[in-house]
């Protein structure tokens, strides 16, 4: 029984921050400065999501992760395709960690 | 806007005159409605775009979800509890942290507050999406699926954000996450590590794949991402705060830099 209460509690504290901005944010009333700020959020998020967690992406094998990330970066630069970046990174990373 | 979910996704693309549909006998038949919705979704370009965009996320989620299932079982949870967490909380890092705290016997208020702090970064992400989503339907449903990964993809999306795209983007990863958890729970430790050896990099490769093309053309993007990344790294290195707060701080500082330095730059897109 206690676990289900815990799950409900976790559900609320996770879901409400995701939902409330959609309900409470008046799109028209956003100050231009806030709008500019929000514009940068995705790129800041991407940067913060990648570094430093990417170095621990492969269990106990940091070089595999770094090389995989490098391959992803090169693939992304060359092809501008996310799928190619992911597949090539997974391939290289697997090969390195299995060898 | 319509609050009837079943009608909403089937009808948004067609004419906005809902009253014309109300009297028809087909509305009384639930399976006809679902069929209509399925067909409407399948033919919707945005929904298909969302599905395609979600593939890297599904790929990246599977090994993590399986790991969570395995760990949940080891922590002594039941299948429905493990599945319940993945299905109702649906937030990767915080789920693992919660498991850890349960194992340590932490009191439930502390666990809930920790989960809250770890996940609060989603509020910033939702704020961004809320500002860019013009057709505001099915918000309760769509907001549930806001995660780091779906946000990364949605915010980089070239075309205007629509509910159909978001649904296509959020649904498969959710299914992948929940079924991965169940699979991991059931199969347990029988999975050889070699299978998941290289998959760990998948999500990061996706983030990189989204960031690089944008950064190449834009100095602000590069700087913002670098500042945020370095801040996060520094905070982690110095062990300041903890997971969720570090990400929030890094995001805020990075975005702040961008706002202060490039005050006059016109934002592009949408």
mmCIF file of C-alpha atoms in Angstrom:
data_model
loop_
_atom_site.group_PDB
_atom_site.id
_atom_site.type_symbol
_atom_site.label_atom_id
_atom_site.label_comp_id
_atom_site.label_asym_id
_atom_site.label_seq_id
_atom_site.Cartn_x
_atom_site.Cartn_y
_atom_site.Cartn_z
ATOM 1 C CA UNK A 1 0.000 0.000 0.000
ATOM 2 C CA UNK A 2 2.727 2.468 0.868
ATOM 3 C CA UNK A 3 4.337 2.035 -2.540
ATOM 4 C CA UNK A 4 1.199 3.056 -4.392
ATOM 5 C CA UNK A 5 0.964 6.210 -2.294
ATOM 6 C CA UNK A 6 4.593 6.931 -3.096
ATOM 7 C CA UNK A 7 3.917 6.446 -6.778
ATOM 8 C CA UNK A 8 0.953 8.805 -6.642
ATOM 9 C CA UNK A 9 3.082 11.383 -4.851
ATOM 10 C CA UNK A 10 5.881 11.052 -7.400
ATOM 11 C CA UNK A 11 3.344 11.240 -10.205
ATOM 12 C CA UNK A 12 2.001 14.544 -8.903
ATOM 13 C CA UNK A 13 5.359 16.225 -8.372
ATOM 14 C CA UNK A 14 6.529 15.094 -11.790
ATOM 15 C CA UNK A 15 3.380 15.728 -13.792
ATOM 16 C CA UNK A 16 2.336 19.105 -12.411
ATOM 17 C CA UNK A 17 5.580 20.912 -13.363
ATOM 18 C CA UNK A 18 5.129 19.500 -16.842
ATOM 19 C CA UNK A 19 1.479 20.478 -17.157
ATOM 20 C CA UNK A 20 1.106 23.790 -15.338
ATOM 21 C CA UNK A 21 3.178 25.898 -17.759
ATOM 22 C CA UNK A 22 0.781 24.880 -20.503
ATOM 23 C CA UNK A 23 -2.205 25.918 -18.417
ATOM 24 C CA UNK A 24 -0.870 28.956 -16.632
ATOM 25 C CA UNK A 25 1.388 30.536 -19.188
ATOM 26 C CA UNK A 26 -0.445 33.245 -21.040
ATOM 27 C CA UNK A 27 1.283 33.107 -24.383
ATOM 28 C CA UNK A 28 0.330 36.655 -25.282
ATOM 29 C CA UNK A 29 1.546 38.102 -22.023
ATOM 30 C CA UNK A 30 5.097 36.819 -22.297
ATOM 31 C CA UNK A 31 7.521 39.695 -21.936
ATOM 32 C CA UNK A 32 9.885 39.954 -24.929
ATOM 33 C CA UNK A 33 12.861 39.457 -22.644
ATOM 34 C CA UNK A 34 11.352 36.266 -21.265
ATOM 35 C CA UNK A 35 10.667 35.189 -24.805
ATOM 36 C CA UNK A 36 14.305 35.748 -25.729
ATOM 37 C CA UNK A 37 15.334 33.832 -22.627
ATOM 38 C CA UNK A 38 13.074 30.917 -23.498
ATOM 39 C CA UNK A 39 14.494 30.897 -26.996
ATOM 40 C CA UNK A 40 17.893 29.872 -25.617
ATOM 41 C CA UNK A 41 16.577 27.231 -23.248
ATOM 42 C CA UNK A 42 16.616 24.320 -25.756
ATOM 43 C CA UNK A 43 20.275 24.839 -26.610
ATOM 44 C CA UNK A 44 21.213 25.264 -22.974
ATOM 45 C CA UNK A 45 19.304 22.084 -22.210
ATOM 46 C CA UNK A 46 21.112 20.193 -24.949
ATOM 47 C CA UNK A 47 24.476 21.411 -23.723
ATOM 48 C CA UNK A 48 23.708 20.500 -20.122
ATOM 49 C CA UNK A 49 22.258 17.125 -21.115
ATOM 50 C CA UNK A 50 25.329 16.136 -23.075
ATOM 51 C CA UNK A 51 28.074 17.318 -20.757
ATOM 52 C CA UNK A 52 29.178 15.728 -18.484
ATOM 53 C CA UNK A 53 26.873 12.709 -18.546
ATOM 54 C CA UNK A 54 28.081 11.607 -21.974
ATOM 55 C CA UNK A 55 31.383 10.516 -20.485
ATOM 56 C CA UNK A 56 29.622 7.888 -18.417
ATOM 57 C CA UNK A 57 27.321 6.795 -21.248
ATOM 58 C CA UNK A 58 29.044 3.440 -21.638
ATOM 59 C CA UNK A 59 29.410 1.356 -18.499
ATOM 60 C CA UNK A 60 32.932 1.771 -17.148
ATOM 61 C CA UNK A 61 34.286 2.534 -20.585
ATOM 62 C CA UNK A 62 34.794 6.247 -21.007
ATOM 63 C CA UNK A 63 36.871 6.066 -24.217
ATOM 64 C CA UNK A 64 34.061 4.187 -25.948
ATOM 65 C CA UNK A 65 31.669 6.921 -24.911
ATOM 66 C CA UNK A 66 33.966 9.733 -25.993
ATOM 67 C CA UNK A 67 34.641 8.132 -29.362
ATOM 68 C CA UNK A 68 30.963 7.422 -29.833
ATOM 69 C CA UNK A 69 30.178 11.047 -29.091
ATOM 70 C CA UNK A 70 32.862 12.193 -31.509
ATOM 71 C CA UNK A 71 31.502 9.973 -34.231
ATOM 72 C CA UNK A 72 28.038 11.342 -33.557
ATOM 73 C CA UNK A 73 29.345 14.896 -33.820
ATOM 74 C CA UNK A 74 31.126 14.239 -37.108
ATOM 75 C CA UNK A 75 28.151 12.372 -38.546
ATOM 76 C CA UNK A 76 25.828 15.163 -37.483
ATOM 77 C CA UNK A 77 28.093 17.761 -38.998
ATOM 78 C CA UNK A 78 28.357 15.900 -42.297
ATOM 79 C CA UNK A 79 24.822 14.602 -42.740
ATOM 80 C CA UNK A 80 22.706 16.811 -40.461
ATOM 81 C CA UNK A 81 20.747 13.662 -39.699
ATOM 82 C CA UNK A 82 20.002 12.585 -36.153
ATOM 83 C CA UNK A 83 19.362 8.997 -37.166
ATOM 84 C CA UNK A 84 22.739 8.671 -38.876
ATOM 85 C CA UNK A 85 24.434 10.213 -35.869
ATOM 86 C CA UNK A 86 22.746 7.814 -33.473
ATOM 87 C CA UNK A 87 23.320 4.697 -35.533
ATOM 88 C CA UNK A 88 26.960 5.430 -36.254
ATOM 89 C CA UNK A 89 27.632 6.288 -32.637
ATOM 90 C CA UNK A 90 25.981 3.112 -31.390
ATOM 91 C CA UNK A 91 27.914 1.077 -33.933
ATOM 92 C CA UNK A 92 31.297 2.529 -33.065
ATOM 93 C CA UNK A 93 30.575 2.461 -29.355
ATOM 94 C CA UNK A 94 29.508 -1.182 -29.480
ATOM 95 C CA UNK A 95 32.540 -2.200 -31.495
ATOM 96 C CA UNK A 96 34.898 -0.517 -29.081
ATOM 97 C CA UNK A 97 33.292 -1.838 -25.930
ATOM 98 C CA UNK A 98 33.091 -5.359 -27.285
ATOM 99 C CA UNK A 99 36.702 -5.499 -28.374
ATOM 100 C CA UNK B 1 -11.586 23.520 -27.906
ATOM 101 C CA UNK B 2 -13.018 20.046 -27.724
ATOM 102 C CA UNK B 3 -12.523 18.163 -24.521
ATOM 103 C CA UNK B 4 -13.545 14.860 -26.006
ATOM 104 C CA UNK B 5 -10.201 13.182 -26.659
ATOM 105 C CA UNK B 6 -11.606 10.670 -29.099
ATOM 106 C CA UNK B 7 -13.128 13.328 -31.298
ATOM 107 C CA UNK B 8 -10.252 15.752 -30.928
ATOM 108 C CA UNK B 9 -7.482 13.923 -32.733
ATOM 109 C CA UNK B 10 -9.726 12.766 -35.517
ATOM 110 C CA UNK B 11 -11.262 16.115 -36.181
ATOM 111 C CA UNK B 12 -8.679 18.823 -35.710
ATOM 112 C CA UNK B 13 -7.441 18.444 -39.256
ATOM 113 C CA UNK B 14 -10.904 18.633 -40.769
ATOM 114 C CA UNK B 15 -13.316 21.507 -40.665
ATOM 115 C CA UNK B 16 -13.688 23.214 -37.347
ATOM 116 C CA UNK B 17 -17.457 22.987 -37.366
ATOM 117 C CA UNK B 18 -17.926 20.368 -34.675
ATOM 118 C CA UNK B 19 -21.694 20.690 -34.706
ATOM 119 C CA UNK B 20 -21.935 19.151 -38.183
ATOM 120 C CA UNK B 21 -20.598 15.866 -36.785
ATOM 121 C CA UNK B 22 -22.634 15.688 -33.632
ATOM 122 C CA UNK B 23 -25.870 14.326 -35.085
ATOM 123 C CA UNK B 24 -24.394 11.576 -37.274
ATOM 124 C CA UNK B 25 -25.041 8.008 -36.130
ATOM 125 C CA UNK B 26 -21.372 7.047 -36.547
ATOM 126 C CA UNK B 27 -20.562 9.159 -33.487
ATOM 127 C CA UNK B 28 -22.546 6.760 -31.343
ATOM 128 C CA UNK B 29 -20.345 3.830 -32.267
ATOM 129 C CA UNK B 30 -17.069 3.890 -30.276
ATOM 130 C CA UNK B 31 -15.141 1.585 -32.566
ATOM 131 C CA UNK B 32 -16.057 3.710 -35.570
ATOM 132 C CA UNK B 33 -14.659 6.693 -33.716
ATOM 133 C CA UNK B 34 -11.407 4.929 -32.935
ATOM 134 C CA UNK B 35 -11.150 3.782 -36.526
ATOM 135 C CA UNK B 36 -11.626 7.346 -37.649
ATOM 136 C CA UNK B 37 -8.988 8.580 -35.249
ATOM 137 C CA UNK B 38 -6.507 5.912 -36.336
ATOM 138 C CA UNK B 39 -7.056 6.764 -39.970
ATOM 139 C CA UNK B 40 -6.834 10.466 -39.315
ATOM 140 C CA UNK B 41 -3.596 10.003 -37.421
ATOM 141 C CA UNK B 42 -2.094 7.626 -39.962
ATOM 142 C CA UNK B 43 -2.696 10.101 -42.748
ATOM 143 C CA UNK B 44 -1.555 13.099 -40.772
ATOM 144 C CA UNK B 45 1.831 14.292 -41.942
ATOM 145 C CA UNK B 46 2.728 15.857 -38.642
ATOM 146 C CA UNK B 47 1.880 12.742 -36.688
ATOM 147 C CA UNK B 48 4.101 10.688 -38.979
ATOM 148 C CA UNK B 49 6.875 13.217 -38.624
ATOM 149 C CA UNK B 50 6.555 12.859 -34.891
ATOM 150 C CA UNK B 51 6.744 9.095 -35.125
ATOM 151 C CA UNK B 52 9.870 9.257 -37.231
ATOM 152 C CA UNK B 53 11.474 11.762 -34.913
ATOM 153 C CA UNK B 54 10.734 9.523 -31.940
ATOM 154 C CA UNK B 55 12.737 6.555 -33.214
ATOM 155 C CA UNK B 56 16.101 7.552 -31.718
ATOM 156 C CA UNK B 57 14.362 8.157 -28.404
ATOM 157 C CA UNK B 58 12.761 4.717 -28.450
ATOM 158 C CA UNK B 59 16.113 3.176 -29.215
ATOM 159 C CA UNK B 60 17.779 5.033 -26.393
ATOM 160 C CA UNK B 61 15.042 4.357 -23.874
ATOM 161 C CA UNK B 62 14.944 0.593 -24.211
ATOM 162 C CA UNK B 63 18.209 -0.332 -22.478
ATOM 163 C CA UNK B 64 17.618 2.209 -19.733
ATOM 164 C CA UNK B 65 14.076 0.972 -19.162
ATOM 165 C CA UNK B 66 15.235 -2.641 -19.085
ATOM 166 C CA UNK B 67 17.888 -1.682 -16.551
ATOM 167 C CA UNK B 68 15.241 0.001 -14.456
ATOM 168 C CA UNK B 69 13.059 -3.092 -14.578
ATOM 169 C CA UNK B 70 15.954 -5.255 -13.449
ATOM 170 C CA UNK B 71 16.832 -2.888 -10.643
ATOM 171 C CA UNK B 72 13.264 -2.507 -9.506
ATOM 172 C CA UNK B 73 12.972 -6.231 -9.131
ATOM 173 C CA UNK B 74 16.233 -6.368 -7.198
ATOM 174 C CA UNK B 75 14.946 -3.661 -4.885
ATOM 175 C CA UNK B 76 12.021 -5.899 -4.072
ATOM 176 C CA UNK B 77 9.280 -4.161 -5.993
ATOM 177 C CA UNK B 78 6.449 -6.058 -7.582
ATOM 178 C CA UNK B 79 5.851 -6.026 -11.327
ATOM 179 C CA UNK B 80 2.886 -3.703 -11.088
ATOM 180 C CA UNK B 81 4.841 -1.351 -8.834
ATOM 181 C CA UNK B 82 7.804 -1.219 -11.197
ATOM 182 C CA UNK B 83 5.546 -0.859 -14.193
ATOM 183 C CA UNK B 84 3.472 1.662 -12.311
ATOM 184 C CA UNK B 85 6.428 3.901 -11.636
ATOM 185 C CA UNK B 86 7.467 3.857 -15.269
ATOM 186 C CA UNK B 87 3.919 4.338 -16.477
ATOM 187 C CA UNK B 88 2.838 7.071 -14.082
ATOM 188 C CA UNK B 89 6.016 8.951 -13.280
ATOM 189 C CA UNK B 90 7.794 8.474 -16.606
ATOM 190 C CA UNK B 91 10.979 10.286 -15.721
ATOM 191 C CA UNK B 92 14.218 8.386 -16.167
ATOM 192 C CA UNK B 93 16.819 9.691 -13.789
ATOM 193 C CA UNK B 94 14.408 10.335 -10.955
ATOM 194 C CA UNK B 95 13.110 6.772 -11.147
ATOM 195 C CA UNK B 96 16.560 5.378 -10.509
ATOM 196 C CA UNK B 97 17.183 7.819 -7.720
ATOM 197 C CA UNK B 98 13.863 6.919 -6.154
ATOM 198 C CA UNK B 99 14.770 3.216 -6.293
ATOM 199 C CA UNK B 100 18.008 3.972 -4.570
ATOM 200 C CA UNK B 101 16.270 5.922 -1.830
ATOM 201 C CA UNK B 102 13.738 3.157 -1.337
ATOM 202 C CA UNK B 103 16.555 0.693 -0.949
ATOM 203 C CA UNK B 104 18.175 2.955 1.636
ATOM 204 C CA UNK B 105 14.904 3.059 3.525
ATOM 205 C CA UNK B 106 14.437 6.797 3.090
ATOM 206 C CA UNK B 107 11.142 8.263 4.248
ATOM 207 C CA UNK B 108 8.589 8.938 1.564
ATOM 208 C CA UNK B 109 8.471 12.744 1.977
ATOM 209 C CA UNK B 110 12.180 12.919 1.235
ATOM 210 C CA UNK B 111 11.792 10.697 -1.808
ATOM 211 C CA UNK B 112 8.973 12.823 -3.161
ATOM 212 C CA UNK B 113 10.819 16.078 -2.608
ATOM 213 C CA UNK B 114 13.925 14.628 -4.270
ATOM 214 C CA UNK B 115 11.941 13.439 -7.282
ATOM 215 C CA UNK B 116 10.364 16.877 -7.489
ATOM 216 C CA UNK B 117 13.733 18.645 -7.500
ATOM 217 C CA UNK B 118 15.239 16.256 -10.017
ATOM 218 C CA UNK B 119 12.331 16.719 -12.425
ATOM 219 C CA UNK B 120 11.653 20.401 -12.030
ATOM 220 C CA UNK B 121 13.736 21.184 -15.107
ATOM 221 C CA UNK B 122 10.770 19.905 -17.120
ATOM 222 C CA UNK B 123 8.900 22.994 -16.054
ATOM 223 C CA UNK B 124 11.304 25.141 -18.049
ATOM 224 C CA UNK B 125 10.961 22.829 -20.992
ATOM 225 C CA UNK B 126 7.186 22.904 -20.815
ATOM 226 C CA UNK B 127 7.303 26.676 -20.618
ATOM 227 C CA UNK B 128 9.182 26.753 -23.898
ATOM 228 C CA UNK B 129 6.801 24.311 -25.572
ATOM 229 C CA UNK B 130 3.766 26.128 -24.212
ATOM 230 C CA UNK B 131 5.016 29.336 -25.783
ATOM 231 C CA UNK B 132 5.457 27.670 -29.154
ATOM 232 C CA UNK B 133 2.451 25.397 -29.394
ATOM 233 C CA UNK B 134 -0.212 27.414 -31.175
ATOM 234 C CA UNK B 135 -2.998 24.832 -31.305
ATOM 235 C CA UNK B 136 -3.662 24.272 -27.652
ATOM 236 C CA UNK B 137 -5.547 21.006 -27.472
ATOM 237 C CA UNK B 138 -4.978 17.895 -25.391
ATOM 238 C CA UNK B 139 -2.596 19.755 -23.130
ATOM 239 C CA UNK B 140 -3.058 17.403 -20.158
ATOM 240 C CA UNK B 141 -2.177 14.447 -22.345
ATOM 241 C CA UNK B 142 0.665 15.998 -24.293
ATOM 242 C CA UNK B 143 2.286 17.642 -21.304
ATOM 243 C CA UNK B 144 2.622 14.253 -19.626
ATOM 244 C CA UNK B 145 5.137 13.178 -22.225
ATOM 245 C CA UNK B 146 7.513 16.104 -21.800
ATOM 246 C CA UNK B 147 10.907 14.584 -21.113
ATOM 247 C CA UNK B 148 14.464 15.701 -21.815
ATOM 248 C CA UNK B 149 14.495 13.774 -25.033
ATOM 249 C CA UNK B 150 11.074 14.701 -26.401
ATOM 250 C CA UNK B 151 11.801 18.297 -25.525
ATOM 251 C CA UNK B 152 15.173 18.190 -27.267
ATOM 252 C CA UNK B 153 13.522 16.940 -30.439
ATOM 253 C CA UNK B 154 10.414 19.120 -30.246
ATOM 254 C CA UNK B 155 12.344 22.320 -29.600
ATOM 255 C CA UNK B 156 14.660 21.618 -32.545
ATOM 256 C CA UNK B 157 11.801 20.828 -34.875
ATOM 257 C CA UNK B 158 11.924 22.899 -38.034
ATOM 258 C CA UNK B 159 8.199 23.149 -38.614
ATOM 259 C CA UNK B 160 5.519 24.631 -36.393
ATOM 260 C CA UNK B 161 4.696 22.513 -33.393
ATOM 261 C CA UNK B 162 1.318 20.850 -33.522
ATOM 262 C CA UNK B 163 -0.487 18.454 -31.175
ATOM 263 C CA UNK B 164 -0.254 15.727 -33.830
ATOM 264 C CA UNK B 165 3.494 16.012 -34.005
ATOM 265 C CA UNK B 166 3.820 15.958 -30.243
ATOM 266 C CA UNK B 167 1.604 12.918 -29.971
ATOM 267 C CA UNK B 168 3.645 11.041 -32.573
ATOM 268 C CA UNK B 169 6.795 12.119 -30.802
ATOM 269 C CA UNK B 170 5.766 11.194 -27.272
ATOM 270 C CA UNK B 171 3.769 8.024 -27.688
ATOM 271 C CA UNK B 172 6.311 5.473 -28.977
ATOM 272 C CA UNK B 173 8.996 6.383 -26.421
ATOM 273 C CA UNK B 174 6.423 6.061 -23.660
ATOM 274 C CA UNK B 175 5.436 2.598 -24.867
ATOM 275 C CA UNK B 176 9.081 1.701 -25.266
ATOM 276 C CA UNK B 177 9.818 2.893 -21.719
ATOM 277 C CA UNK B 178 6.986 1.004 -20.061
ATOM 278 C CA UNK B 179 7.417 -2.214 -22.026
ATOM 279 C CA UNK B 180 11.177 -2.056 -21.498
ATOM 280 C CA UNK B 181 10.592 -1.843 -17.765
ATOM 281 C CA UNK B 182 8.280 -4.839 -17.828
ATOM 282 C CA UNK B 183 10.693 -6.758 -20.010
ATOM 283 C CA UNK B 184 13.624 -5.982 -17.754
ATOM 284 C CA UNK B 185 11.628 -6.996 -14.699
ATOM 285 C CA UNK B 186 10.596 -10.317 -16.150
ATOM 286 C CA UNK B 187 13.768 -11.296 -17.925
ATOM 287 C CA UNK B 188 15.866 -10.079 -15.013
ATOM 288 C CA UNK B 189 19.552 -10.836 -15.126
ATOM 289 C CA UNK B 190 19.331 -13.215 -18.048
ATOM 290 C CA UNK B 191 20.205 -10.472 -20.490
ATOM 291 C CA UNK B 192 23.842 -10.523 -21.539
ATOM 292 C CA UNK B 193 25.585 -7.155 -21.171
ATOM 293 C CA UNK B 194 27.033 -7.425 -24.662
ATOM 294 C CA UNK B 195 23.624 -6.677 -26.153
ATOM 295 C CA UNK B 196 23.369 -3.293 -24.529
ATOM 296 C CA UNK B 197 27.058 -2.505 -24.737
ATOM 297 C CA UNK B 198 26.944 0.372 -27.149
ATOM 298 C CA UNK B 199 23.340 1.466 -26.758
ATOM 299 C CA UNK B 200 24.123 3.692 -23.810
ATOM 300 C CA UNK B 201 25.469 6.307 -26.186
ATOM 301 C CA UNK B 202 22.245 6.451 -28.214
ATOM 302 C CA UNK B 203 20.501 9.258 -26.377
ATOM 303 C CA UNK B 204 23.645 11.373 -26.167
ATOM 304 C CA UNK B 205 24.241 10.821 -29.864
ATOM 305 C CA UNK B 206 20.710 12.089 -30.398
ATOM 306 C CA UNK B 207 21.363 15.216 -28.352
ATOM 307 C CA UNK B 208 24.583 15.793 -30.260
ATOM 308 C CA UNK B 209 22.802 15.181 -33.544
ATOM 309 C CA UNK B 210 20.278 17.843 -32.628
ATOM 310 C CA UNK B 211 22.797 20.351 -31.321
ATOM 311 C CA UNK B 212 25.583 20.280 -33.898
ATOM 312 C CA UNK B 213 23.599 21.378 -36.980
ATOM 313 C CA UNK B 214 22.106 24.246 -34.992
ATOM 314 C CA UNK B 215 25.430 25.223 -33.437
ATOM 315 C CA UNK B 216 27.343 25.215 -36.703
ATOM 316 C CA UNK B 217 25.254 28.047 -38.100
ATOM 317 C CA UNK B 218 24.922 30.084 -34.985
ATOM 318 C CA UNK B 219 27.417 31.461 -32.508
ATOM 319 C CA UNK B 220 24.782 32.135 -29.833
ATOM 320 C CA UNK B 221 23.706 28.506 -29.933
ATOM 321 C CA UNK B 222 27.276 27.316 -29.623
ATOM 322 C CA UNK B 223 28.048 29.636 -26.745
ATOM 323 C CA UNK B 224 24.840 28.921 -24.869
ATOM 324 C CA UNK B 225 25.318 25.177 -25.162
ATOM 325 C CA UNK B 226 28.977 25.422 -24.163
ATOM 326 C CA UNK B 227 28.261 27.619 -21.156
ATOM 327 C CA UNK B 228 25.457 25.346 -20.007
ATOM 328 C CA UNK B 229 27.545 22.223 -20.509
ATOM 329 C CA UNK B 230 30.582 23.621 -18.726
ATOM 330 C CA UNK B 231 28.452 24.927 -15.874
ATOM 331 C CA UNK B 232 26.875 21.531 -15.460
ATOM 332 C CA UNK B 233 30.268 19.891 -15.567
ATOM 333 C CA UNK B 234 31.671 22.294 -12.999
ATOM 334 C CA UNK B 235 28.733 21.827 -10.662
ATOM 335 C CA UNK B 236 29.039 18.064 -10.951
ATOM 336 C CA UNK B 237 32.776 18.136 -10.417
ATOM 337 C CA UNK B 238 32.474 20.360 -7.377
ATOM 338 C CA UNK B 239 29.534 18.271 -6.185
ATOM 339 C CA UNK B 240 27.370 21.328 -5.669
ATOM 340 C CA UNK B 241 23.677 20.685 -5.302
ATOM 341 C CA UNK B 242 22.304 17.544 -6.812
ATOM 342 C CA UNK B 243 21.224 16.191 -10.144
ATOM 343 C CA UNK B 244 18.060 18.097 -10.947
ATOM 344 C CA UNK B 245 19.173 21.408 -9.520
ATOM 345 C CA UNK B 246 22.474 21.251 -11.358
ATOM 346 C CA UNK B 247 20.686 20.852 -14.659
ATOM 347 C CA UNK B 248 18.328 23.691 -13.878
ATOM 348 C CA UNK B 249 21.183 25.955 -12.845
ATOM 349 C CA UNK B 250 23.166 25.057 -15.958
ATOM 350 C CA UNK B 251 20.167 25.689 -18.199
ATOM 351 C CA UNK B 252 19.373 28.997 -16.536
ATOM 352 C CA UNK B 253 22.959 30.239 -16.654
ATOM 353 C CA UNK B 254 23.395 29.185 -20.263
ATOM 354 C CA UNK B 255 20.146 30.775 -21.382
ATOM 355 C CA UNK B 256 20.932 33.873 -19.324
ATOM 356 C CA UNK B 257 24.260 34.284 -21.094
ATOM 357 C CA UNK B 258 22.518 34.062 -24.415
ATOM 358 C CA UNK B 259 19.903 36.598 -23.410
ATOM 359 C CA UNK B 260 22.419 39.091 -22.039
ATOM 360 C CA UNK B 261 24.979 38.853 -24.810
ATOM 361 C CA UNK B 262 22.707 38.669 -27.794
ATOM 362 C CA UNK B 263 20.019 41.054 -26.659
ATOM 363 C CA UNK B 264 19.108 42.334 -30.065
ATOM 364 C CA UNK B 265 19.182 39.092 -31.997
ATOM 365 C CA UNK B 266 15.868 38.194 -33.549
ATOM 366 C CA UNK B 267 14.726 34.745 -32.668
ATOM 367 C CA UNK B 268 14.216 32.438 -35.613
ATOM 368 C CA UNK B 269 11.486 29.963 -36.330
ATOM 369 C CA UNK B 270 7.839 29.539 -35.655
#
